[in-house]
Coordinates of C-alpha atoms in Angstrom, one line a residue:
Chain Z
X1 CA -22.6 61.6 -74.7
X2 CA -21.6 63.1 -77.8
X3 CA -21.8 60.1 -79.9
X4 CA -25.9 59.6 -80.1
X5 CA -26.6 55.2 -80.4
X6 CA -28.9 54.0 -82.5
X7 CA -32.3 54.3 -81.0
X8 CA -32.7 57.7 -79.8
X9 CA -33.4 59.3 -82.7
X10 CA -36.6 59.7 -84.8
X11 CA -36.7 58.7 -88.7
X12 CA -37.6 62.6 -89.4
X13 CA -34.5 63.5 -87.2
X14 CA -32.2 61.0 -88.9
X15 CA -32.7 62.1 -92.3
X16 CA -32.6 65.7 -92.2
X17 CA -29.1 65.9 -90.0
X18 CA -27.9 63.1 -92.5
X19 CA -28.5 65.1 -95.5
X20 CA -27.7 68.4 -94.0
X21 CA -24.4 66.9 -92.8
X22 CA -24.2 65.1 -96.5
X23 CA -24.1 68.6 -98.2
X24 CA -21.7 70.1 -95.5
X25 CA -19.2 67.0 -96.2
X26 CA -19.5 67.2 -100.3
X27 CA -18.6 71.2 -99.4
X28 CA -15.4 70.5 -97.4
X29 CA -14.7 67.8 -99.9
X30 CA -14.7 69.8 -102.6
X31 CA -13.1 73.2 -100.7
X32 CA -10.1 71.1 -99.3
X33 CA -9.3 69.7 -102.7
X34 CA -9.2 73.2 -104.2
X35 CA -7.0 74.5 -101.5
X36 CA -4.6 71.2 -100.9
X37 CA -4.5 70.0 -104.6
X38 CA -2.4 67.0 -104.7
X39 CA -1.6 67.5 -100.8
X40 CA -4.8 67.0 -100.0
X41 CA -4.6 63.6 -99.4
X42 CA -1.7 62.8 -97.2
X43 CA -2.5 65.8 -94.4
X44 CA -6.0 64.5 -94.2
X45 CA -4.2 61.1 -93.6
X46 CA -2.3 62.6 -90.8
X47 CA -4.5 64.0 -89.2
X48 CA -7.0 61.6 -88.8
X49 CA -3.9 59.6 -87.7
X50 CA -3.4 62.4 -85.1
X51 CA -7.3 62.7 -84.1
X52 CA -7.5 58.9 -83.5
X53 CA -3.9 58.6 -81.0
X54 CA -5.2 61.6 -79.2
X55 CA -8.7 60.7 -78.4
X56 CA -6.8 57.4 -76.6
X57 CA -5.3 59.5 -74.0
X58 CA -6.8 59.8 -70.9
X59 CA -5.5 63.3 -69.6
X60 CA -5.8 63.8 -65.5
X61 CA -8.4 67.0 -64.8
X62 CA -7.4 67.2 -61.4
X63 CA -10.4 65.8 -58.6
X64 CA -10.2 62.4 -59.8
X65 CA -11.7 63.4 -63.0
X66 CA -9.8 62.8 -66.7
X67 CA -10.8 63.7 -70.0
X68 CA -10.5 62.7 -73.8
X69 CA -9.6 65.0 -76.5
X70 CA -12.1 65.9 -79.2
X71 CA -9.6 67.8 -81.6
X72 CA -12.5 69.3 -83.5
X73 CA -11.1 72.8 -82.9
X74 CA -7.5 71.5 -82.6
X75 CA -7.4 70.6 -85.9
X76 CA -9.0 73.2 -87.7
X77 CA -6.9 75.8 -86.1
X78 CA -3.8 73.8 -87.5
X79 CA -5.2 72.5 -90.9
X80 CA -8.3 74.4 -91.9
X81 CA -12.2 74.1 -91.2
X82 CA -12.6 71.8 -94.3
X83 CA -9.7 69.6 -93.0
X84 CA -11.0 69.5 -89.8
X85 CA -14.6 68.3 -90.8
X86 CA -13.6 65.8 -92.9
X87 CA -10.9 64.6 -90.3
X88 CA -13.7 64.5 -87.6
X89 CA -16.3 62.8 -90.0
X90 CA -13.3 60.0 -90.8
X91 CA -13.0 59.6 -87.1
X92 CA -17.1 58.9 -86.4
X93 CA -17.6 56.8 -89.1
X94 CA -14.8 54.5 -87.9
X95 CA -16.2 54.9 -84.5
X96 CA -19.6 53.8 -85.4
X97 CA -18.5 51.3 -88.1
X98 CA -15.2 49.8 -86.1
X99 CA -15.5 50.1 -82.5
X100 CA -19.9 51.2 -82.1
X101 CA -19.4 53.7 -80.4
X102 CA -22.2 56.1 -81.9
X103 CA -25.0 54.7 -84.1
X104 CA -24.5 53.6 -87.8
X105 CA -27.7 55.5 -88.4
X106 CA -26.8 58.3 -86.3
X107 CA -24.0 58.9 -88.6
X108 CA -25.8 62.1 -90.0
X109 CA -26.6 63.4 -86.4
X110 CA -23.4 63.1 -85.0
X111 CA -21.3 63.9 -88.2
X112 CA -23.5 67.3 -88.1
X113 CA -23.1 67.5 -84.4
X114 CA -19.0 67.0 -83.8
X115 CA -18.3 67.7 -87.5
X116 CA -20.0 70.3 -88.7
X117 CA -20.9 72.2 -85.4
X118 CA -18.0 71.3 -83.7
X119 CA -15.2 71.9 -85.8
X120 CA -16.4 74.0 -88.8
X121 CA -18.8 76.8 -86.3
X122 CA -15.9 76.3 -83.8
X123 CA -13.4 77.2 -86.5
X124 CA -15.4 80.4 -87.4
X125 CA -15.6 81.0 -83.6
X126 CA -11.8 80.8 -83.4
X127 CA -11.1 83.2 -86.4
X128 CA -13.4 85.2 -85.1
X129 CA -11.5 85.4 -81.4
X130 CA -8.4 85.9 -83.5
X131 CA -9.6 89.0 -85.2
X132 CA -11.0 90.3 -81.3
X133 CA -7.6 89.5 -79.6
X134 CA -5.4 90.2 -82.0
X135 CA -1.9 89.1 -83.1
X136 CA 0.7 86.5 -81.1
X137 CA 1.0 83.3 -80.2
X138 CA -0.8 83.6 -76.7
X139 CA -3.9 85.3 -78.2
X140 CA -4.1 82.9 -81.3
X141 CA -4.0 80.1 -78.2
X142 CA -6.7 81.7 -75.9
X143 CA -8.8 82.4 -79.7
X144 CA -8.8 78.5 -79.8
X145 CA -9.5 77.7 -76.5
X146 CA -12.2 80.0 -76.1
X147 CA -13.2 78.7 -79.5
X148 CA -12.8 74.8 -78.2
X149 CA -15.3 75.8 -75.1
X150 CA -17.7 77.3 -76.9
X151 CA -18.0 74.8 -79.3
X152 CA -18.0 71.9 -77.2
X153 CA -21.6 73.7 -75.6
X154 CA -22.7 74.1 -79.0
X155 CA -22.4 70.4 -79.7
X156 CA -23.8 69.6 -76.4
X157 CA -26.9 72.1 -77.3
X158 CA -27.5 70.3 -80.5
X159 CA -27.2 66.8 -79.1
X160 CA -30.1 67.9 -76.7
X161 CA -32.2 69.4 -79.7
X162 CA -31.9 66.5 -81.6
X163 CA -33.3 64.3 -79.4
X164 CA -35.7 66.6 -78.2
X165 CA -36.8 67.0 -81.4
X166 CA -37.2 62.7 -82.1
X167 CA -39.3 63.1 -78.8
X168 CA -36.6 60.9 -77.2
X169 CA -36.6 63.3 -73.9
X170 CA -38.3 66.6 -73.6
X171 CA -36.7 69.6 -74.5
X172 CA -35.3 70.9 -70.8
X173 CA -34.2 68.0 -69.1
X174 CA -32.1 67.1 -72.3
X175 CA -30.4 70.4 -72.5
X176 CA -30.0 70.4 -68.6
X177 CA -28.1 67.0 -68.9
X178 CA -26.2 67.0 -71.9
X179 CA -25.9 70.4 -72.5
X180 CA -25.4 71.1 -69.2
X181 CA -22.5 68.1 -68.8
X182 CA -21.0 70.1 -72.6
X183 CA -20.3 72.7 -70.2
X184 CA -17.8 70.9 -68.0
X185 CA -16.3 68.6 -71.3
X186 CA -16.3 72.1 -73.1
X187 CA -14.0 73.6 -69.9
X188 CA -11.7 69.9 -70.6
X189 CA -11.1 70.7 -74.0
X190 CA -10.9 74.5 -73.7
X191 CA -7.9 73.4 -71.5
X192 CA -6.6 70.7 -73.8
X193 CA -7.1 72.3 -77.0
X194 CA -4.7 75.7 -75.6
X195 CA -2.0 73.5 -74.1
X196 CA -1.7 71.0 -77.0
X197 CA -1.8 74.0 -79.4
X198 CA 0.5 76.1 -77.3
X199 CA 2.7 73.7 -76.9
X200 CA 2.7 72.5 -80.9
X201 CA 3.3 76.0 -82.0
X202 CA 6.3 76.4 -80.2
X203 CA 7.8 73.6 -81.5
X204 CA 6.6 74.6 -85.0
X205 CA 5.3 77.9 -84.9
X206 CA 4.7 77.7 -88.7
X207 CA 1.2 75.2 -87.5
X208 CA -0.9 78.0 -86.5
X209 CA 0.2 81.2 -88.8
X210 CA -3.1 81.4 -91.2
X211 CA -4.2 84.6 -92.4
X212 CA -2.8 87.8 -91.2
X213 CA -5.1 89.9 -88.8
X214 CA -6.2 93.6 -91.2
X215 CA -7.9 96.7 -89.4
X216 CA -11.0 96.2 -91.8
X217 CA -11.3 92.5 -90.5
X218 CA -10.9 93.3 -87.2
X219 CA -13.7 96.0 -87.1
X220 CA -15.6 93.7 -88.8
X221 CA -15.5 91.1 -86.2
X222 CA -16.0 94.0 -83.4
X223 CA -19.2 94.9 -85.2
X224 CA -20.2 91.2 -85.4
X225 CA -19.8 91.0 -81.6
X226 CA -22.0 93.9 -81.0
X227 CA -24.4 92.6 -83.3
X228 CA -24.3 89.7 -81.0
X229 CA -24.3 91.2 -78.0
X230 CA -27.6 92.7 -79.1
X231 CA -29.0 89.3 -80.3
X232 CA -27.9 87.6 -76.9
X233 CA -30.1 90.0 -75.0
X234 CA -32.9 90.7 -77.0
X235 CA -33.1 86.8 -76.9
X236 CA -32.8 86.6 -73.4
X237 CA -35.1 89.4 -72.9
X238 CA -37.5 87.7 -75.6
X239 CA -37.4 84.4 -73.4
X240 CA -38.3 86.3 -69.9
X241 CA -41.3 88.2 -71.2
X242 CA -42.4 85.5 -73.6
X243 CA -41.3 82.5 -72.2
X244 CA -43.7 80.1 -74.3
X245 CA -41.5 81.5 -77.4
X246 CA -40.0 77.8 -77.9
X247 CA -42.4 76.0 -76.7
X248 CA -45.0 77.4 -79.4
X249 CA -41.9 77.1 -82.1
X250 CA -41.8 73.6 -81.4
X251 CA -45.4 73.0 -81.0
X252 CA -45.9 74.2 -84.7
X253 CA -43.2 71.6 -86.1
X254 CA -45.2 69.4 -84.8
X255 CA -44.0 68.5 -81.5
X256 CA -47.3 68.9 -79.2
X257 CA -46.4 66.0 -77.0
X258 CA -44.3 67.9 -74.6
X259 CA -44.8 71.7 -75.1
X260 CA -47.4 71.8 -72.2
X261 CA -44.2 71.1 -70.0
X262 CA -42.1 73.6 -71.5
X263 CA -40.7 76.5 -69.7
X264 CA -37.2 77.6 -70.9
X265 CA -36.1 80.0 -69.2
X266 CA -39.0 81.1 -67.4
X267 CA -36.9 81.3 -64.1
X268 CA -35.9 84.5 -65.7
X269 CA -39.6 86.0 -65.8
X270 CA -39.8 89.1 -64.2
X271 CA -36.2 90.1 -64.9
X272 CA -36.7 92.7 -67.7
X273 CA -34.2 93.7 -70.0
X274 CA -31.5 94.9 -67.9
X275 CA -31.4 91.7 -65.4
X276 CA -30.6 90.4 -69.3
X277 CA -27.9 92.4 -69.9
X278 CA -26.7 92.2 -66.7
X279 CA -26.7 88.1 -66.9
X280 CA -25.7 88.0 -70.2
X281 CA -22.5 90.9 -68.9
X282 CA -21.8 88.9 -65.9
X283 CA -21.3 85.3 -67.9
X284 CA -18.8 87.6 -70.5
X285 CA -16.6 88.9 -67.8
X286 CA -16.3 85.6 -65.7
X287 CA -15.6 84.1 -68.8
X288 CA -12.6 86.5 -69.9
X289 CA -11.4 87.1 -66.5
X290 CA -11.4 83.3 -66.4
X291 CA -9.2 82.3 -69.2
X292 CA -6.7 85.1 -68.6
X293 CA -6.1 84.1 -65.3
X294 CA -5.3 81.0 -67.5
X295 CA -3.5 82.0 -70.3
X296 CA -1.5 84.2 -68.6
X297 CA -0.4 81.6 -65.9
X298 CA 1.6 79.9 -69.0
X299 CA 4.9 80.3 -69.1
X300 CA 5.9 82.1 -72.7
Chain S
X1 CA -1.2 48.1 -80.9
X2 CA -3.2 47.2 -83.5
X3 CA -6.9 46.2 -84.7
X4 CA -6.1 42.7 -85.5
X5 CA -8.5 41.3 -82.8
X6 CA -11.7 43.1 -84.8
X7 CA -11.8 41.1 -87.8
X8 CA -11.0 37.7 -86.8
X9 CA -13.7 36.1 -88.8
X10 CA -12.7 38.1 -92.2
X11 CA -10.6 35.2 -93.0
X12 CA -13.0 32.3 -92.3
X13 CA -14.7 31.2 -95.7
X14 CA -18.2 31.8 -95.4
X15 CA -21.3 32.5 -97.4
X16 CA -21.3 36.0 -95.6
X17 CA -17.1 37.0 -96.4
X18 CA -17.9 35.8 -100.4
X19 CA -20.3 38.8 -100.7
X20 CA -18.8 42.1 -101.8
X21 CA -17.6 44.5 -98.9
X22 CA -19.8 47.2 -100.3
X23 CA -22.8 45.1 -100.0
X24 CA -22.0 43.8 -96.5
X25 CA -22.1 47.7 -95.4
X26 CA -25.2 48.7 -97.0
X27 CA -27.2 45.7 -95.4
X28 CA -25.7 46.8 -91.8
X29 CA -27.0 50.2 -92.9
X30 CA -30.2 48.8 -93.7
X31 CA -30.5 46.7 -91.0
X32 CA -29.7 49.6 -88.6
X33 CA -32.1 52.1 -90.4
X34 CA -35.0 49.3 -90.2
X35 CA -34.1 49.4 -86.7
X36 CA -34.2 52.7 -85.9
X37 CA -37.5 53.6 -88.0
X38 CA -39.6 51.0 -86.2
X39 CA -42.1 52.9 -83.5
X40 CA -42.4 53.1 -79.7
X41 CA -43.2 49.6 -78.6
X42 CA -42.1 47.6 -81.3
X43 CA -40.8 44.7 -79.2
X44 CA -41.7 41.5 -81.9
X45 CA -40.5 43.4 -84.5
X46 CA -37.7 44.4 -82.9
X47 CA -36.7 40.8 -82.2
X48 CA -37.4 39.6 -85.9
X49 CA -34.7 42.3 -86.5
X50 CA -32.2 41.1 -84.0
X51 CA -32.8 37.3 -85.1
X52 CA -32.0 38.2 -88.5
X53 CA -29.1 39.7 -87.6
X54 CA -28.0 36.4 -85.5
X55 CA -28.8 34.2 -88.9
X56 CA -26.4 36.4 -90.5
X57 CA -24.0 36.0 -87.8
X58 CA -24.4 32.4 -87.9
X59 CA -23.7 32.3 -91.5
X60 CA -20.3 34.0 -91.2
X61 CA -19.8 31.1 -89.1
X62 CA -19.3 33.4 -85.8
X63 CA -19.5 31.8 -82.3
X64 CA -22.7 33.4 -80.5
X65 CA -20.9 33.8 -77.8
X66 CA -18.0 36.3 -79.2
X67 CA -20.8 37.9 -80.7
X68 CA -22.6 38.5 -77.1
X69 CA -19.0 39.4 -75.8
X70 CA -18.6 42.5 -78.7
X71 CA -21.7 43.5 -77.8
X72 CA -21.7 43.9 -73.9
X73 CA -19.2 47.2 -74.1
X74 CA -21.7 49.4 -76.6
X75 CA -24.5 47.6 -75.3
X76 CA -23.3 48.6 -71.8
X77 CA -22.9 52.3 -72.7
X78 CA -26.3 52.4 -74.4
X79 CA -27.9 51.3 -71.1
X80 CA -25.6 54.0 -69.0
X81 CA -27.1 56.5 -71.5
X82 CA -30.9 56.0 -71.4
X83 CA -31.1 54.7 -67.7
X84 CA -31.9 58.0 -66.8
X85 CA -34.8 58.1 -69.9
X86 CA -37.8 56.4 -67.2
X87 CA -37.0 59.5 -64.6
X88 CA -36.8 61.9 -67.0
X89 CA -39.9 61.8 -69.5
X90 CA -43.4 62.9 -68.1
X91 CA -45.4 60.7 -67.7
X92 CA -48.1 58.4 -65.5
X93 CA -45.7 57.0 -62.5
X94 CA -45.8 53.5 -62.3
X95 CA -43.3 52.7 -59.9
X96 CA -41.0 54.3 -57.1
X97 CA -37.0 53.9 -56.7
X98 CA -36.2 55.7 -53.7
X99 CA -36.8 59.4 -54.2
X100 CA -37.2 58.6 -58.2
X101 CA -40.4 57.6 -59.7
X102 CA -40.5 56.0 -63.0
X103 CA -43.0 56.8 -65.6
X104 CA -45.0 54.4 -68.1
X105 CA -43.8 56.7 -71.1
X106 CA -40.2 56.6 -70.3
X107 CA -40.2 52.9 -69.5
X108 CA -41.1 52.6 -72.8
X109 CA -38.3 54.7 -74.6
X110 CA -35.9 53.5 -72.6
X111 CA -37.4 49.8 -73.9
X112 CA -37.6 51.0 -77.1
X113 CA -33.9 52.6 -77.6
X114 CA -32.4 49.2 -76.0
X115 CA -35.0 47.4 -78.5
X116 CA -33.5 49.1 -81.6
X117 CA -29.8 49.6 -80.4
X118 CA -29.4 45.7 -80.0
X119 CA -30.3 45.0 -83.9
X120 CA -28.0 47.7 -85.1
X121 CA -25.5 47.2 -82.2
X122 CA -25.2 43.5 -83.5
X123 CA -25.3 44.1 -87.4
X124 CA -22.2 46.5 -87.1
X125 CA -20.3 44.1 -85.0
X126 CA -20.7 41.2 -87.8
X127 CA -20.1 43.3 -89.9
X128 CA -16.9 44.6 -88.3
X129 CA -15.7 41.0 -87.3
X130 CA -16.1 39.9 -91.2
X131 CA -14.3 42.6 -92.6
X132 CA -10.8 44.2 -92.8
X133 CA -10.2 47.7 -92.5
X134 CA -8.9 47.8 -96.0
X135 CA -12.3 45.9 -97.3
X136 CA -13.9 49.0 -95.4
X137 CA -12.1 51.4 -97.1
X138 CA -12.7 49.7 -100.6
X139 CA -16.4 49.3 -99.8
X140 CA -16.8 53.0 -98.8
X141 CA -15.0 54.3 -101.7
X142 CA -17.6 52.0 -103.8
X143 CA -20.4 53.5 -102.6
X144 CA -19.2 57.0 -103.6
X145 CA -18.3 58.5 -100.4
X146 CA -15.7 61.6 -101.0
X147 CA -12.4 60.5 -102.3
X148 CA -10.4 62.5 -99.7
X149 CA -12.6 60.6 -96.7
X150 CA -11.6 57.1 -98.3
X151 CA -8.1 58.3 -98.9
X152 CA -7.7 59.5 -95.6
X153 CA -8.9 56.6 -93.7
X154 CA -6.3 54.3 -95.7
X155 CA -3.7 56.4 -95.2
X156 CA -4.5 57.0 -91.5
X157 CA -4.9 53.6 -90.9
X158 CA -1.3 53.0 -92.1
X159 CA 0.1 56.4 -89.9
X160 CA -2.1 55.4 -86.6
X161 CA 0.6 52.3 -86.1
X162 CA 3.6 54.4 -86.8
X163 CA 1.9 57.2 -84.2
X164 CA 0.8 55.2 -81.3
X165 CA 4.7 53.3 -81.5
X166 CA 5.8 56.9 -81.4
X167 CA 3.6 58.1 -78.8
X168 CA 4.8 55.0 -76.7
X169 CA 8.5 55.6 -77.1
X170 CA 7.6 59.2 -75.7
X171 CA 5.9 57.6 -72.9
X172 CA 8.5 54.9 -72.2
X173 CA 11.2 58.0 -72.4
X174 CA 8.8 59.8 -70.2
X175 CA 8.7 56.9 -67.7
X176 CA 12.3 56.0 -67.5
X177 CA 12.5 60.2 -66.3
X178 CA 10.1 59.6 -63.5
X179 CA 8.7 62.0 -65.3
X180 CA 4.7 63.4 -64.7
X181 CA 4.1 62.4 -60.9
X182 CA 1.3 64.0 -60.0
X183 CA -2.2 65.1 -61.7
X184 CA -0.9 68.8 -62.9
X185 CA 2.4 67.9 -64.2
X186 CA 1.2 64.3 -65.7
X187 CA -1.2 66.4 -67.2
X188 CA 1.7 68.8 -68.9
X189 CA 3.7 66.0 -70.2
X190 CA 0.7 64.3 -71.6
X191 CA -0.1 67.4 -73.5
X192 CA 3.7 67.4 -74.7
X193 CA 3.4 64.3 -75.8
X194 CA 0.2 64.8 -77.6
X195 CA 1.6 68.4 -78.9
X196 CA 4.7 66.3 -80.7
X197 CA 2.7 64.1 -82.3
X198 CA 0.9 66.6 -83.7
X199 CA 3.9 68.2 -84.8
X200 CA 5.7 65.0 -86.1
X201 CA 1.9 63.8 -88.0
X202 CA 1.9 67.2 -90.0
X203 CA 5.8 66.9 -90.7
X204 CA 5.0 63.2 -91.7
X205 CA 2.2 64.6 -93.9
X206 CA 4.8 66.3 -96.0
X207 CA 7.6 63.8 -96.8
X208 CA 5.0 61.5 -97.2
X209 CA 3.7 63.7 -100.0
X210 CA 7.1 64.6 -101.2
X211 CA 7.4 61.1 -101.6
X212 CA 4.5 60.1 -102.9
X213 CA 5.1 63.3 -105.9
X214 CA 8.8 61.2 -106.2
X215 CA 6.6 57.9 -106.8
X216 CA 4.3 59.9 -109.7
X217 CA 1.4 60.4 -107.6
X218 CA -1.4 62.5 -109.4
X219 CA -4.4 61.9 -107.2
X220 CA -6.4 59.0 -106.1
X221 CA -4.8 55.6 -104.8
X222 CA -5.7 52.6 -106.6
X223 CA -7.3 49.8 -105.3
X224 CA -5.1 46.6 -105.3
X225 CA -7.6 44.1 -104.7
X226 CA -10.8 45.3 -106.4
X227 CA -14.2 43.5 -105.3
X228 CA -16.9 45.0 -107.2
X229 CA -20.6 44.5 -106.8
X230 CA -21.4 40.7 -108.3
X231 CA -24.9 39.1 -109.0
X232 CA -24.8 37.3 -105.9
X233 CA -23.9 40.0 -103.3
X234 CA -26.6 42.2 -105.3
X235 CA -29.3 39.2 -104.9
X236 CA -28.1 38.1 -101.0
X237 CA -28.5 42.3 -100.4
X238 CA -31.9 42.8 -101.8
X239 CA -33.0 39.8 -99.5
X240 CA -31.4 41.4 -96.4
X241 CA -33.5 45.0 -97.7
X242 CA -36.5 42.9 -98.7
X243 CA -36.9 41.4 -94.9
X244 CA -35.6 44.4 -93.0
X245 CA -37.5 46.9 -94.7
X246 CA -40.6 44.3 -94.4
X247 CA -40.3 43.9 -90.5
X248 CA -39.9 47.9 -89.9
X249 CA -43.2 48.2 -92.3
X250 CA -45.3 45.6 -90.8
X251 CA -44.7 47.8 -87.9
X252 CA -46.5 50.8 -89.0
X253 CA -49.6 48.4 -90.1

């Protein structure tokens, strides 16, 4: 459920992602219009257009399962981050307003969730893939699929947070359920997001040129994803000694309801740093390995 | 395809379709926030909110019963989405289901989220069923939302008919083929299908703005039927604030 109904979130919650997801929008607004000028306002048209017809189809996963595009990624891969944010908030408000699916008030939350977190962090994600893989069409499709799974967890992630945080559900089971079911949607539109694109770009490869790959950005990005690497398991490693880490964060925003039941991660006491690295190694490799396997099954 | 079903009750003269668009939106935004800040529990003011909502409903001169029918879909989904709120939140067990026990605190959430969904649920689909997508648009760009969302959405609105024709011709073409037996290869000629519309959208996108520079566009698009904010939709809003706003605080008392 990536569209949060009204009801499940607190006033607290409500305001802050609203006015967060207010400044992001008056951002895009304003970035789009200095990049598209006078163009600006047909491609947004378009694309919304697009967004809207694709989210209707119901595309076969294979063991009786099917799944709806999100486009966040899509999108900004084709027309920019800004587009793409302001296409996806045109699409939730009709959604909420037109056809209630996703709260009026939860405009904010979702607009931040699937907006701003789904299309404008999974757009940095994506350029950021591009500058690791490299140049060429297959690698600019794999950047954005990679890019569309990743951010469909991260939506999922803050969905759960959000309604953690309104005291809707405790922290774990809502990351567990929603996060967890991102996980499979993300896989879905990972899929999705690489075949449409593939497919777009060879009918009009001029959709997905953007900025050319340099050395310097490329080192860049392969220092970013060291600096990441590091982050991912001194956090994991933070979690299994300390495992009351988020518990106590959440308790001092004022959320003492639930921290006595909070354990994140604590399945992973006892594992020290290198049972870290070694999880954190393990999901990287099954995650490559996996969408090669994928990418390289299509035909060219 | 088209959206004509939503807004049958635009055209029917009523004291609620004389107001101005942009005021009709800010009291469904009202009546939803009102809604959403009332606390755990709430359950009389929570069905002051929803009777409000029906009064307006009745003054647009909407059957109750098309009014249920709208509802039951989001309504439906709301339920699908918190049943699983009384297994998950801690809590004192009050009762068993099987191997699932349900707890007193999320009982109460998942009677609370239905108790403020169903207020906001039903002030968006008045709202919706009194208003064309056009009036929307108008409304929206009144109460200063970015130009380029408000352009957008008009212009989409237009495209989405000239997409989904599109997309069915591919489909028809697809289906006179015998084409996309099968989950895999269905799933490839969906993805073609949705990959040319995304092509044909963004070449759209740029004779329509070659056009539109032909035509002496500079920026914005002008409103052809303007409906600004009169004394009457400014008085009939503050009494929709003044009540909402009144239930929700009586609430925190």
């Amino acid at each position: 459920m990536a569209h949060i109904p009204d009801g499940f979130l607190s006033a607290p919650v409500l305001a802050t992602t609203t006015v967060a997801s207010a400044g992001a929008l008056a951002l895009a607004a304003h970035r789009s219009r200095q990049q598209l000028r006078d163009r600006q306002a047909p491609l947004l048209g378009a694309a919304t257009a697009f967004v809207f017809a694709a989210q209707m189809f119901n595309f076969p996963l294979g063991a009786g399962t099917s799944a709806h595009l999100l486009g966040g990624v899509l999108v900004a891969a084709v027309a920019g981050p800004w587009v793409g944010m302001l296409v996806l908030f045109s699409v939730i408000l009709v959604q909420a307003l037109l056809f209630q699916d996703g709260g009026v008030t939860a405009i904010g939350a979702n607009t931040l969730n699937m907006a701003v977190v789904g299309a404008g962090v999974g757009y940095l994600l994506y350029r950021w893939l591009r500058l690791l893989l490299g140049e060429g069409l297959r690698r600019r499709v794999l950047a954005a699929s990679l890019a569309a799974y990743v951010s469909a967890a991260l939506v999922g992630t803050s969905v759960a947070v959000e309604l953690a945080l309104s005291g809707t559900v405790p922290l774990r089971p809502a990351l567990l359920a929603v996060g967890g079911s991102h996980l499979l949607v993300g896989l879905g539109e990972a899929l999705l997001t690489g075949g449409i694109l593939g497919m777009a770009a060879r009918l009009r490869p001029e959709l997905i040129e953007g900025a050319p790959v340099t050395r310097r950005a490329r080192r860049w990005a392969f220092g970013g994803l060291g600096v990441a690497l590091v982050v991912a398991v001194g956090a994991a490693y933070g979690a299994s000694t300390r495992p009351d880490a988020l518990a106590s964060a959440a308790g001092s925003l004022g959320l003492a309801a639930h921290s006595g039941t909070w354990r994140p991660l604590a399945q992973y006491s006892g594992a020290g740093p290198w049972g870290a690295l070694l999880g954190v190694g393990v999901v990287f490799v099954l995650a490559w390995a996996l969408f090669r396997v994928s990418a390289g099954r299509r035909p060219a | 395809m088209s959206f004509r079903h939503l807004d049958r009750y635009a055209g029917v003269p009523s004291p609620v379709t004389r107001l101005a668009p942009s005021a009709r939106v800010l009291a469904t935004v009202v009546l939803a926030l009102a809604a959403a800040l009332l606390p755990l529990g709430a359950w009389p003011q929570m069905a002051g909110l929803t009777l409000v909502v029906l009064g307006i409903a009745v003054a647009a001169r909407m059957p109750v019963r098309v009014l249920a029918v709208r509802l039951a879909p989001p309504l439906v989904f709301v339920l699908l989405v918190s049943a699983a709120l009384p297994v998950l939140v801690p809590g004192t067990t009050v009762a068993h289901i099987g191997p699932l026990s349900l707890s007193d605190a999320g009982l109460l959430r998942f009677g609370s989220v239905l108790g403020r969904a169903l207020p906001a649920l039903a002030a968006a689909v008045v709202l919706v069923s009194t208003l064309r997508f056009t009036e929307l648009v108008q409304a929206l760009r009144d109460l200063r939302l970015p130009r380029a969302v408000t352009t957008a959405l008009g212009l989409a609105y237009r495209y989405l008919y000239i997409l989904t024709d599109e997309v069915e011709q591919l489909q028809r073409a697809a289906r006179s083929r015998n084409a996309g037996a099968g989950a895999a290869s269905r799933r490839r000629l969906l993805m073609g299908i949705a990959a040319a519309s995304l092509g044909r959208s963004f070449a759209r996108s740029e004779r329509v703005h070659q056009a539109m520079l032909a035509r002496g566009y500079r920026d914005g698009i002008p409103a052809l039927r303007p409906q600004p904010m009169d004394r009457r939709s400014l008085s009939a809003l503050a009494i929709v604030c003044a009540v909402a706003l009144g239930i929700a605080w009586t609430a925190h008392l």
